[in-house]
Each structure stands twice: as structure tokens, then as C-alpha cells.
mmCIF file of C-alpha atoms in Angstrom:
data_model
loop_
_atom_site.group_PDB
_atom_site.id
_atom_site.type_symbol
_atom_site.label_atom_id
_atom_site.label_comp_id
_atom_site.label_asym_id
_atom_site.label_seq_id
_atom_site.Cartn_x
_atom_site.Cartn_y
_atom_site.Cartn_z
ATOM 1 C CA MET A 1 90.300 127.380 114.845
ATOM 2 C CA SER A 2 93.756 126.331 115.915
ATOM 3 C CA ASP A 3 92.820 122.658 116.221
ATOM 4 C CA PRO A 4 93.421 121.028 112.796
ATOM 5 C CA ARG A 5 90.690 118.435 113.417
ATOM 6 C CA GLU A 6 88.170 121.177 114.135
ATOM 7 C CA LYS A 7 89.165 122.963 110.913
ATOM 8 C CA LEU A 8 88.617 119.737 108.980
ATOM 9 C CA ARG A 9 85.240 119.134 110.615
ATOM 10 C CA ALA A 10 84.124 122.680 109.846
ATOM 11 C CA SER A 11 85.236 122.528 106.217
ATOM 12 C CA ARG A 12 83.842 119.037 105.467
ATOM 13 C CA PRO A 13 80.478 120.224 104.029
ATOM 14 C CA ALA A 14 82.284 122.491 101.535
ATOM 15 C CA ALA A 15 84.669 119.673 100.632
ATOM 16 C CA MET A 16 81.771 117.256 100.056
ATOM 17 C CA ALA A 17 80.022 119.816 97.851
ATOM 18 C CA ALA A 18 83.219 120.318 95.840
ATOM 19 C CA LYS A 19 83.626 116.551 95.435
ATOM 20 C CA ASP A 20 80.045 116.219 94.210
ATOM 21 C CA ALA A 21 80.539 119.075 91.740
ATOM 22 C CA PHE A 22 83.794 117.480 90.556
ATOM 23 C CA VAL A 23 81.988 114.175 89.958
ATOM 24 C CA SER A 24 79.298 115.962 87.938
ATOM 25 C CA GLN A 25 81.868 117.702 85.770
ATOM 26 C CA TYR A 26 84.596 115.082 85.372
ATOM 27 C CA ALA A 27 83.370 111.608 86.305
ATOM 28 C CA ALA A 28 79.623 111.268 85.704
ATOM 29 C CA GLY A 29 78.983 108.455 83.249
ATOM 30 C CA ARG A 30 82.629 107.404 83.159
ATOM 31 C CA ARG A 31 83.507 103.908 84.256
ATOM 32 C CA ASP A 32 87.255 104.635 84.108
ATOM 33 C CA ARG A 33 87.237 107.161 86.998
ATOM 34 C CA ALA A 34 86.214 106.944 90.640
ATOM 35 C CA VAL A 35 86.163 109.989 92.906
ATOM 36 C CA GLY A 36 86.382 110.276 96.667
ATOM 37 C CA LEU A 37 87.339 112.719 99.360
ATOM 38 C CA GLY A 38 90.446 112.395 101.488
ATOM 39 C CA LEU A 39 93.196 114.318 103.203
ATOM 40 C CA ASN A 40 96.049 115.922 101.329
ATOM 41 C CA ARG A 41 99.603 114.624 101.752
ATOM 42 C CA ARG A 42 100.239 116.976 104.685
ATOM 43 C CA GLY A 43 97.030 115.836 106.381
ATOM 44 C CA ASP A 44 95.839 119.374 107.045
ATOM 45 C CA ASP A 45 93.146 119.893 104.404
ATOM 46 C CA TRP A 46 90.706 118.016 102.197
ATOM 47 C CA THR A 47 91.573 116.882 98.701
ATOM 48 C CA VAL A 48 89.554 115.363 95.894
ATOM 49 C CA LYS A 49 90.959 111.875 95.278
ATOM 50 C CA VAL A 50 90.560 110.465 91.785
ATOM 51 C CA PHE A 51 91.301 106.869 90.887
ATOM 52 C CA ALA A 52 91.745 106.607 87.134
ATOM 53 C CA GLU A 53 92.056 103.411 85.159
ATOM 54 C CA SER A 54 94.751 104.795 82.835
ATOM 55 C CA ALA A 55 96.843 107.844 82.058
ATOM 56 C CA LEU A 56 94.416 108.532 79.220
ATOM 57 C CA ALA A 57 91.508 108.623 81.703
ATOM 58 C CA ALA A 58 93.468 111.063 83.890
ATOM 59 C CA ARG A 59 94.787 113.300 81.135
ATOM 60 C CA GLU A 60 92.205 116.116 81.259
ATOM 61 C CA LEU A 61 91.802 116.285 85.041
ATOM 62 C CA PRO A 62 92.787 119.499 86.847
ATOM 63 C CA ASP A 63 95.195 119.585 89.782
ATOM 64 C CA HIS A 64 92.863 121.936 91.705
ATOM 65 C CA PHE A 65 89.101 122.227 91.866
ATOM 66 C CA GLY A 66 87.839 125.321 93.612
ATOM 67 C CA GLU A 67 89.892 125.674 96.781
ATOM 68 C CA PHE A 68 90.785 121.973 96.965
ATOM 69 C CA ASP A 69 93.716 120.002 95.589
ATOM 70 C CA VAL A 70 93.015 117.108 93.247
ATOM 71 C CA GLU A 71 95.187 114.007 93.618
ATOM 72 C CA VAL A 72 95.050 111.423 90.830
ATOM 73 C CA GLN A 73 96.173 107.835 91.164
ATOM 74 C CA ILE A 74 96.429 105.538 88.150
ATOM 75 C CA THR A 75 95.025 102.204 89.299
ATOM 76 C CA GLY A 76 94.692 100.068 86.205
ATOM 77 C CA PRO A 77 91.460 98.288 85.340
ATOM 78 C CA ALA A 78 89.170 97.264 88.160
ATOM 79 C CA ALA A 79 88.727 93.546 88.694
ATOM 80 C CA THR A 80 85.512 91.973 89.839
ATOM 81 C CA PHE A 81 85.490 88.731 91.764
#
């Protein structure tokens, strides 16, 4: 698979499963964390994206989960309109 897009398409089911497992372990029942799936900074592989309300909410999160990077962004409290 030399085409990076094809590699991403082929690995998406594993990435989604890892994201779901990450949510179960680190975000289920927590209102101060939101978890998604995105591309890493190089754009060549999947990463688990975590949006945490505070540094305290992000403190115990790993930087890798299985074979995927974890990227955490501190967002502050969510506002509802």
C-alpha cells in the first residue's frame, strides 16, 4: 500500500475500534472529556483526539493507546447557546 490514502482507508476500522476502547477506558461518564478520531500532525496515520476541559481532566491520559498516538487539547469549559 504505497498510497497513503489507501493505507488510511484500510486502517480506519482498527482506528475506530481503538477510539471506542479509549472512550470506554478514559472518557465514559466524564463530561470534561470528548474523544474523536483524526489524523496525526504528519497526516499519515490516525490519532485519538481528546478535547479536555482542563489540565486536571487531561492529567492521567496516555500519549499512546495501542498503536495510535493520543493528542490532547485543553479547550476550557464548553458553552451552550
